[in-house]
Amino acid sequence: MTGARVAARQSVRRAVLNRVRGTVLAHQRIARAQREHPVLPPDLLEEWRDLLERTRPLLAADLPDLLSDVFATTPVDPTPGGARRRRNGKQLLPSDLKRLLAYSARYVCHRTDREDVGTCRAPLTAAADRRPVAVRAAIGVRGRPDGGRYGVVFARYGNRVWEVRAADTVLCEVEALSTEEAVGWYVREDLAAALGT
Amino acid sequence: MDKRKPAAIVPFGGGADVERRQAFHSALPTPERLARAVLADLERDLCDLLATDPDLADVTRAELLDWVAVDVADAVAELAEHGWNEP
């Protein structure tokens, strides 16, 4: 895959995962069930899996028509809005950030001034002088506003465990998180554009 | 557990469990409704992506369909595995 293809692929994956998880968990009936059963016991988890198992083929069956509609209604523009291309596949543009901000609490963000880490060209390492050894971040896509020019965003509920500490601070007890694990990165100006500030 | 029906007077606790499971089942949306909600939101996001994302400028319908199908299946599989029990 070329660089642009990789960026396109990652952009689509990010948007689809964000949307499917977000819409399912925010569905009115499901949100209510979550409040009633904050932790699913095995028999209810089975019921939940049955619902998703029966939903999956319905989604798959409708995707071809959906994609045709999307292509039919969206004007083809080789450089949409004259927009710039991503520096790499992990870069989050304002339009990406808007989508992630809709489900902000499902993400954590580490802000930094280091360009290599902040643009997902180098892994995010734990601070050497702090205990426990962990990568620190804040809940939400914005991260700590005073934290730095770049924001590196990770899924809060994924393969890594982010423990909530004081206020909105979370930490992941690892020595480093690879660039592959990040949902993406942004620069402060693009976050401001996404927030309309 | 329903406080009006203490486990002690429900034989083997089975009746209460079945009732609870049935109540949970009817509280959830139907697969059709859930699929419709996801597809509607997904269509909006994909239109937005296609219109605004500079890296998607020359992506074909077939290519996008392949990608989206994989990603939707992965997202659903992940939700099924963990439920909303966060690690």
Short mmCIF file of C-alpha atoms in Angstrom, two decimals:
data_model
loop_
_atom_site.label_atom_id
_atom_site.label_comp_id
_atom_site.label_asym_id
_atom_site.label_seq_id
_atom_site.Cartn_x
_atom_site.Cartn_y
_atom_site.Cartn_z
CA MET A 1 0.00 0.00 0.00
CA THR A 2 1.18 3.51 -0.77
CA GLY A 3 1.31 6.14 1.96
CA ALA A 4 -1.98 7.67 0.85
CA ARG A 5 -3.61 4.23 0.72
CA VAL A 6 -2.44 3.44 4.24
CA ALA A 7 -3.81 6.78 5.42
CA ALA A 8 -7.12 6.12 3.67
CA ARG A 9 -7.38 2.64 5.14
CA GLN A 10 -6.64 3.85 8.67
CA SER A 11 -9.03 6.76 8.34
CA VAL A 12 -11.89 4.47 7.33
CA ARG A 13 -11.15 1.97 10.08
CA ARG A 14 -10.98 4.69 12.73
CA ALA A 15 -14.27 6.19 11.61
CA VAL A 16 -16.12 2.87 11.35
CA LEU A 17 -14.94 1.50 14.71
CA ASN A 18 -15.79 4.80 16.39
CA ARG A 19 -19.22 4.87 14.82
CA VAL A 20 -20.30 1.27 15.31
CA ARG A 21 -19.24 1.14 18.96
CA GLY A 22 -20.61 4.60 19.58
CA THR A 23 -24.01 4.07 18.02
CA VAL A 24 -24.53 0.65 19.58
CA LEU A 25 -23.57 1.69 23.10
CA ALA A 26 -25.43 5.01 22.89
CA HIS A 27 -28.64 3.41 21.59
CA GLN A 28 -31.38 4.50 23.96
CA ARG A 29 -32.45 0.99 24.94
CA ILE A 30 -28.90 -0.25 25.29
CA ALA A 31 -27.84 2.76 27.35
CA ARG A 32 -30.75 2.07 29.68
CA ALA A 33 -29.82 -1.60 29.97
CA GLN A 34 -26.26 -0.51 30.81
CA ARG A 35 -27.53 1.62 33.65
CA GLU A 36 -29.57 -1.27 35.01
CA HIS A 37 -26.77 -3.81 34.62
CA PRO A 38 -23.44 -1.99 34.82
CA VAL A 39 -21.69 -5.37 34.69
CA LEU A 40 -23.19 -8.11 32.53
CA PRO A 41 -23.44 -11.49 34.28
CA PRO A 42 -22.81 -14.54 32.02
CA ASP A 43 -26.47 -15.25 31.17
CA LEU A 44 -27.14 -11.66 30.12
CA LEU A 45 -23.85 -11.50 28.26
CA GLU A 46 -25.10 -14.50 26.29
CA GLU A 47 -28.29 -12.60 25.48
CA TRP A 48 -26.26 -9.59 24.40
CA ARG A 49 -24.07 -11.74 22.14
CA ASP A 50 -27.17 -13.24 20.60
CA LEU A 51 -28.44 -9.76 19.73
CA LEU A 52 -25.14 -8.85 18.06
CA GLU A 53 -24.89 -12.20 16.32
CA ARG A 54 -28.28 -11.56 14.74
CA THR A 55 -27.46 -7.92 13.92
CA ARG A 56 -24.18 -8.70 12.15
CA PRO A 57 -25.63 -10.34 9.00
CA LEU A 58 -28.21 -7.54 8.66
CA LEU A 59 -25.41 -4.99 8.63
CA ALA A 60 -23.34 -7.00 6.17
CA ALA A 61 -26.31 -7.45 3.83
CA ASP A 62 -27.07 -3.73 3.65
CA LEU A 63 -23.52 -2.45 3.23
CA PRO A 64 -23.34 -2.81 -0.58
CA ASP A 65 -26.46 -0.63 -1.05
CA LEU A 66 -25.27 1.79 1.57
CA LEU A 67 -21.94 2.23 -0.21
CA SER A 68 -23.74 2.77 -3.52
CA ASP A 69 -25.86 5.48 -1.91
CA VAL A 70 -22.80 7.09 -0.36
CA PHE A 71 -21.00 7.22 -3.71
CA ALA A 72 -24.12 8.39 -5.54
CA THR A 73 -24.78 11.31 -3.20
CA THR A 74 -21.25 12.47 -2.48
CA PRO A 75 -19.67 14.73 -5.08
CA VAL A 76 -16.37 13.38 -6.33
CA ASP A 77 -13.61 15.85 -5.64
CA PRO A 78 -9.98 14.80 -6.07
CA THR A 79 -8.91 17.11 -3.27
CA PRO A 80 -11.99 17.63 -1.13
CA GLY A 81 -12.28 21.19 0.04
CA GLY A 82 -8.72 21.80 -1.11
CA ALA A 83 -7.75 20.01 2.07
CA ARG A 84 -4.19 18.97 2.78
CA ARG A 85 -3.26 15.32 2.97
CA ARG A 86 -2.16 13.68 6.19
CA ARG A 87 1.51 13.66 7.13
CA ASN A 88 1.02 9.98 7.97
CA GLY A 89 -1.89 7.59 8.36
CA LYS A 90 -2.28 8.34 12.04
CA GLN A 91 -2.84 12.07 11.66
CA LEU A 92 -6.25 13.22 12.83
CA LEU A 93 -7.65 16.07 10.80
CA PRO A 94 -10.41 18.34 12.18
CA SER A 95 -13.09 16.19 10.51
CA ASP A 96 -11.68 13.05 12.20
CA LEU A 97 -11.52 14.84 15.52
CA LYS A 98 -15.15 15.90 15.31
CA ARG A 99 -16.20 12.28 14.97
CA LEU A 100 -14.01 11.14 17.87
CA LEU A 101 -15.13 14.06 20.05
CA ALA A 102 -18.72 12.79 19.78
CA TYR A 103 -17.59 9.83 21.93
CA SER A 104 -14.73 11.60 23.68
CA ALA A 105 -14.98 9.68 26.96
CA ARG A 106 -14.14 6.47 25.11
CA TYR A 107 -10.66 7.82 24.37
CA VAL A 108 -7.65 9.01 26.32
CA CYS A 109 -5.08 11.50 25.15
CA HIS A 110 -1.46 12.17 26.00
CA ARG A 111 -0.32 15.68 25.13
CA THR A 112 3.32 16.32 24.34
CA ASP A 113 5.64 18.86 22.73
CA ARG A 114 7.90 16.14 21.32
CA GLU A 115 7.30 16.07 17.61
CA ASP A 116 8.42 12.46 17.01
CA VAL A 117 6.15 11.07 19.74
CA GLY A 118 3.40 13.57 19.00
CA THR A 119 3.19 12.57 15.32
CA CYS A 120 3.34 8.80 15.95
CA ARG A 121 6.83 8.42 14.54
CA ALA A 122 8.23 7.26 17.90
CA PRO A 123 6.63 5.20 20.67
CA LEU A 124 5.20 6.93 23.69
CA THR A 125 7.39 5.98 26.64
CA ALA A 126 6.70 6.16 30.36
CA ALA A 127 8.24 9.03 32.28
CA ALA A 128 11.49 7.67 33.76
CA ASP A 129 11.32 9.73 36.93
CA ARG A 130 7.80 8.88 38.08
CA ARG A 131 6.39 5.88 39.94
CA PRO A 132 4.63 3.72 39.07
CA VAL A 133 6.27 3.33 35.68
CA ALA A 134 3.37 4.16 33.38
CA VAL A 135 2.21 6.18 30.43
CA ARG A 136 0.02 8.99 31.66
CA ALA A 137 -2.91 10.52 29.82
CA ALA A 138 -6.19 12.29 30.39
CA ILE A 139 -9.67 10.98 29.68
CA GLY A 140 -11.10 12.43 26.49
CA VAL A 141 -9.77 13.40 23.08
CA ARG A 142 -8.65 16.84 24.23
CA GLY A 143 -6.09 15.69 26.79
CA ARG A 144 -4.66 18.21 29.22
CA PRO A 145 -4.89 21.61 27.54
CA ASP A 146 -1.56 22.68 29.04
CA GLY A 147 0.08 19.42 28.02
CA GLY A 148 1.71 20.25 24.72
CA ARG A 149 1.25 21.01 21.04
CA TYR A 150 0.52 17.41 20.01
CA GLY A 151 -2.15 15.02 21.24
CA VAL A 152 -1.72 11.25 20.91
CA VAL A 153 -5.08 9.51 21.21
CA PHE A 154 -5.67 5.93 22.37
CA ALA A 155 -8.82 3.87 22.86
CA ARG A 156 -9.70 3.91 26.54
CA TYR A 157 -11.28 0.46 26.39
CA GLY A 158 -9.16 -1.75 24.24
CA ASN A 159 -6.29 -4.13 24.79
CA ARG A 160 -4.72 -1.79 27.33
CA VAL A 161 -5.97 -1.09 30.81
CA TRP A 162 -6.15 2.59 31.68
CA GLU A 163 -6.54 3.02 35.42
CA VAL A 164 -8.29 6.13 36.58
CA ARG A 165 -6.23 8.11 39.07
CA ALA A 166 -6.85 11.62 40.33
CA ALA A 167 -9.52 13.63 38.52
CA ASP A 168 -9.45 12.75 34.84
CA THR A 169 -5.93 11.34 34.83
CA VAL A 170 -5.45 7.78 33.68
CA LEU A 171 -2.37 5.64 33.54
CA CYS A 172 -1.34 2.56 31.69
CA GLU A 173 1.35 0.60 33.51
CA VAL A 174 3.68 -0.14 30.62
CA GLU A 175 7.11 1.15 29.67
CA ALA A 176 5.95 2.21 26.22
CA LEU A 177 3.02 2.21 23.84
CA SER A 178 3.86 1.64 20.19
CA THR A 179 2.75 4.01 17.49
CA GLU A 180 0.57 1.23 16.05
CA GLU A 181 -1.53 1.20 19.21
CA ALA A 182 -2.50 4.83 18.88
CA VAL A 183 -5.82 5.77 17.31
CA GLY A 184 -4.01 8.80 15.97
CA TRP A 185 -2.38 12.15 16.67
CA TYR A 186 -3.29 15.78 16.17
CA VAL A 187 -1.85 19.24 16.49
CA ARG A 188 -3.40 21.81 18.79
CA GLU A 189 -4.63 23.98 15.91
CA ASP A 190 -6.62 21.12 14.38
CA LEU A 191 -8.23 20.35 17.72
CA ALA A 192 -9.21 24.01 18.02
CA ALA A 193 -10.66 23.88 14.49
CA ALA A 194 -12.66 20.75 15.36
CA LEU A 195 -13.98 22.40 18.51
CA GLY A 196 -14.80 25.56 16.58
CA THR A 197 -12.65 27.70 18.84
CA MET B 1 -32.42 -8.96 41.92
CA ASP B 2 -36.08 -8.17 42.43
CA LYS B 3 -36.43 -7.48 46.15
CA ARG B 4 -40.04 -8.71 46.20
CA LYS B 5 -38.89 -12.19 45.35
CA PRO B 6 -36.08 -13.24 47.65
CA ALA B 7 -33.99 -16.04 46.22
CA ALA B 8 -34.87 -18.26 49.21
CA ILE B 9 -38.47 -18.80 48.03
CA VAL B 10 -37.68 -19.26 44.35
CA PRO B 11 -36.93 -22.93 43.71
CA PHE B 12 -33.24 -23.25 42.76
CA GLY B 13 -33.32 -19.56 41.85
CA GLY B 14 -34.12 -20.69 38.28
CA GLY B 15 -37.40 -18.84 37.84
CA ALA B 16 -35.95 -15.49 38.81
CA ASP B 17 -33.01 -15.97 36.46
CA VAL B 18 -35.25 -16.81 33.53
CA GLU B 19 -37.46 -13.81 34.27
CA ARG B 20 -34.45 -11.53 34.54
CA ARG B 21 -33.07 -12.81 31.26
CA GLN B 22 -36.41 -12.38 29.54
CA ALA B 23 -36.75 -8.85 30.92
CA PHE B 24 -33.26 -8.04 29.66
CA HIS B 25 -34.06 -9.51 26.25
CA SER B 26 -37.20 -7.40 25.84
CA ALA B 27 -35.41 -4.27 27.04
CA LEU B 28 -32.84 -4.54 24.22
CA PRO B 29 -33.60 -3.27 20.71
CA THR B 30 -34.40 -5.80 18.00
CA PRO B 31 -31.54 -6.67 15.61
CA GLU B 32 -33.44 -4.88 12.83
CA ARG B 33 -33.70 -1.65 14.79
CA LEU B 34 -30.11 -1.80 15.94
CA ALA B 35 -28.86 -2.45 12.42
CA ARG B 36 -30.94 0.43 11.10
CA ALA B 37 -29.52 2.83 13.70
CA VAL B 38 -25.94 1.80 12.95
CA LEU B 39 -26.39 1.96 9.18
CA ALA B 40 -27.97 5.42 9.31
CA ASP B 41 -25.12 6.84 11.36
CA LEU B 42 -22.53 5.00 9.30
CA GLU B 43 -23.94 6.38 6.06
CA ARG B 44 -23.68 9.92 7.40
CA ASP B 45 -20.08 9.40 8.52
CA LEU B 46 -19.03 7.77 5.26
CA CYS B 47 -20.57 10.60 3.22
CA ASP B 48 -18.70 13.05 5.42
CA LEU B 49 -15.47 11.07 5.07
CA LEU B 50 -15.74 10.87 1.32
CA ALA B 51 -16.54 14.55 1.00
CA THR B 52 -13.87 15.84 3.37
CA ASP B 53 -11.08 13.32 3.69
CA PRO B 54 -8.22 14.18 1.33
CA ASP B 55 -6.76 10.67 1.50
CA LEU B 56 -9.97 9.07 0.28
CA ALA B 57 -10.06 11.02 -2.94
CA ASP B 58 -9.38 8.08 -5.25
CA VAL B 59 -10.81 5.21 -3.23
CA THR B 60 -13.24 3.08 -5.22
CA ARG B 61 -16.62 1.86 -4.07
CA ALA B 62 -15.45 -1.78 -4.13
CA GLU B 63 -12.38 -0.97 -2.09
CA LEU B 64 -14.34 1.01 0.46
CA LEU B 65 -16.94 -1.74 0.72
CA ASP B 66 -14.24 -4.32 1.48
CA TRP B 67 -12.73 -2.13 4.18
CA VAL B 68 -16.02 -1.15 5.79
CA ALA B 69 -17.25 -4.75 5.84
CA VAL B 70 -14.13 -5.87 7.72
CA ASP B 71 -14.29 -2.98 10.15
CA VAL B 72 -18.00 -3.38 10.91
CA ALA B 73 -17.50 -7.10 11.55
CA ASP B 74 -14.52 -6.39 13.84
CA ALA B 75 -16.39 -3.70 15.78
CA VAL B 76 -19.38 -5.99 16.33
CA ALA B 77 -17.12 -8.90 17.33
CA GLU B 78 -15.36 -6.73 19.86
CA LEU B 79 -18.64 -5.50 21.34
CA ALA B 80 -19.89 -9.08 21.55
CA GLU B 81 -16.78 -10.28 23.30
CA HIS B 82 -16.65 -7.70 26.05
CA GLY B 83 -20.23 -6.50 26.24
CA TRP B 84 -20.05 -3.18 27.99
CA ASN B 85 -17.96 -4.70 30.76
CA GLU B 86 -14.96 -2.48 30.52
CA PRO B 87 -11.63 -4.13 31.31
#
